Every structure is written in C-alpha cells, then in structure tokens.
Amino acid sequence: MIIFGTKGYLYQLAILTLVCGQCGNPSAHTLRKRVTKFSLFFVPLFPISTKHTTQCTFCGAEQKVTKEQAEQLLAHGAAGDSGQGQQGRPHQQQPYQS
C-alpha cells in the first residue's frame, strides 16, 4: 500500500504599505507565498505549485501577483526599510488547509 498526497505551506514574506486596489486605502499588505508539495508516506518531497499573493489588512482583499512582481515588491520593500518594521523579514512556515 502506497500513501501519497499533497501538503500546503504558507510563507509570509513581507509586510508592505501599498494602496489597495479594492478599497483605495493606503494600508499594510502582507506578501505571501503558498507552496504545495507532493508527499509520499507523509514526507513532503518536492513542490508542485507555487503562488504569490498580497492581502490588504484593511479590507481583506487578496490579489494574485506573479513571481517577478513579488520579487520586485520584496526588493522595493527591503530598500525602503529604515529598520523600524519587519519588511522583508522571512517568517516561519505555517501549513494551511487546502
């Protein structure tokens, strides 16, 4: 008997100040990366899907972004960081339910 499936991980890459496209408010947005990995006997082996999103902390709207846009936002946020926030600082992985 072979047991296989997928497991999802959610990485919070940065917290950025952006103008929301949904509500129009300049607010904090979380930049997140969702990775789905193939698992065999409950051991995650390799990624099969990677998606990047931003989520507005004011209205909760979530928007998909490409990998290139995510890297650009991350670089822009790290360059604008004056040492007062957590921008660009990686967080621990948190599994999510898919």
Coordinates of C-alpha atoms in Angstrom, one line a residue:
M1 CA 0.0 0.0 0.0
I2 CA 1.4 3.4 -1.0
I3 CA 0.2 6.6 0.8
F4 CA 0.6 9.8 -1.2
G5 CA -0.9 13.3 -1.3
T6 CA -0.1 17.0 -1.1
K7 CA 0.7 19.3 1.8
G8 CA 0.5 23.1 1.7
Y9 CA 2.7 25.7 3.3
L10 CA 2.2 29.4 3.7
Y11 CA 5.2 31.7 3.9
Q12 CA 4.7 35.4 4.9
L13 CA 7.5 37.2 3.0
A14 CA 6.9 40.8 4.0
I15 CA 4.5 43.5 5.2
L16 CA 4.4 46.4 2.7
T17 CA 2.5 49.7 2.7
L18 CA 0.5 49.9 -0.6
V19 CA -2.7 51.5 -1.9
C20 CA -5.4 48.8 -2.1
G21 CA -7.0 48.3 -5.5
Q22 CA -10.3 47.2 -3.8
C23 CA -10.9 49.8 -1.1
G24 CA -8.5 52.5 -2.2
N25 CA -6.9 52.9 1.2
P26 CA -3.2 53.2 1.7
S27 CA -2.7 50.3 4.2
A28 CA -0.4 47.5 5.1
H29 CA -0.4 44.5 2.7
T30 CA 1.0 41.1 3.5
L31 CA 3.1 39.5 0.7
R32 CA 2.6 35.7 0.9
K33 CA 3.9 32.7 -0.9
R34 CA 1.8 29.5 -1.0
V35 CA 3.7 26.3 -1.8
T36 CA 2.0 22.9 -2.4
K37 CA 4.3 19.9 -2.1
F38 CA 3.9 16.3 -3.1
S39 CA 4.2 14.0 -0.2
L40 CA 4.9 10.2 0.0
F41 CA 4.2 8.4 3.2
F42 CA 3.6 11.9 4.9
V43 CA 7.0 13.2 3.9
P44 CA 6.9 16.3 1.6
L45 CA 9.2 15.6 -1.3
F46 CA 9.1 18.3 -4.0
P47 CA 7.0 21.4 -4.8
I48 CA 4.3 21.1 -7.4
S49 CA 2.7 24.5 -7.2
T50 CA 3.9 28.0 -6.0
K51 CA 1.6 31.1 -5.9
H52 CA 2.2 34.6 -4.6
T53 CA -0.5 36.9 -3.3
T54 CA -0.9 40.2 -1.5
Q55 CA -3.7 40.7 1.1
C56 CA -4.9 44.1 2.3
T57 CA -5.1 44.3 6.1
F58 CA -7.8 46.9 5.9
C59 CA -10.5 45.2 3.8
G60 CA -9.1 41.7 3.5
A61 CA -9.0 41.7 -0.3
E62 CA -6.5 39.2 -1.8
Q63 CA -4.8 39.7 -5.1
K64 CA -2.6 37.3 -7.1
V65 CA 0.8 38.5 -8.2
T66 CA 3.4 36.9 -10.4
K67 CA 6.8 35.7 -9.1
E68 CA 8.5 38.6 -10.8
Q69 CA 6.1 41.1 -9.2
A70 CA 6.6 39.5 -5.8
E71 CA 10.3 39.8 -6.1
Q72 CA 10.1 43.4 -7.2
L73 CA 7.8 44.2 -4.3
L74 CA 10.1 42.4 -1.9
A75 CA 13.1 44.3 -3.2
H76 CA 11.3 47.6 -3.1
G77 CA 10.1 47.0 0.5
A78 CA 13.6 46.0 1.7
A79 CA 15.1 49.1 0.1
G80 CA 12.5 51.3 1.8
D81 CA 13.0 49.7 5.2
S82 CA 14.5 52.0 7.7
G83 CA 15.0 49.4 10.4
Q84 CA 11.7 50.2 12.1
G85 CA 9.5 47.4 10.7
Q86 CA 9.6 43.8 9.7
Q87 CA 9.6 44.4 6.0
G88 CA 11.5 41.8 4.0
R89 CA 12.0 39.6 7.1
P90 CA 11.0 36.0 6.5
H91 CA 8.7 34.3 8.9
Q92 CA 8.3 30.7 10.0
Q93 CA 6.3 28.4 7.7
Q94 CA 2.7 27.8 8.5
P95 CA 0.8 24.9 7.0
Y96 CA -2.6 25.8 5.6
Q97 CA -5.6 23.7 4.8
S98 CA -6.2 23.2 1.1

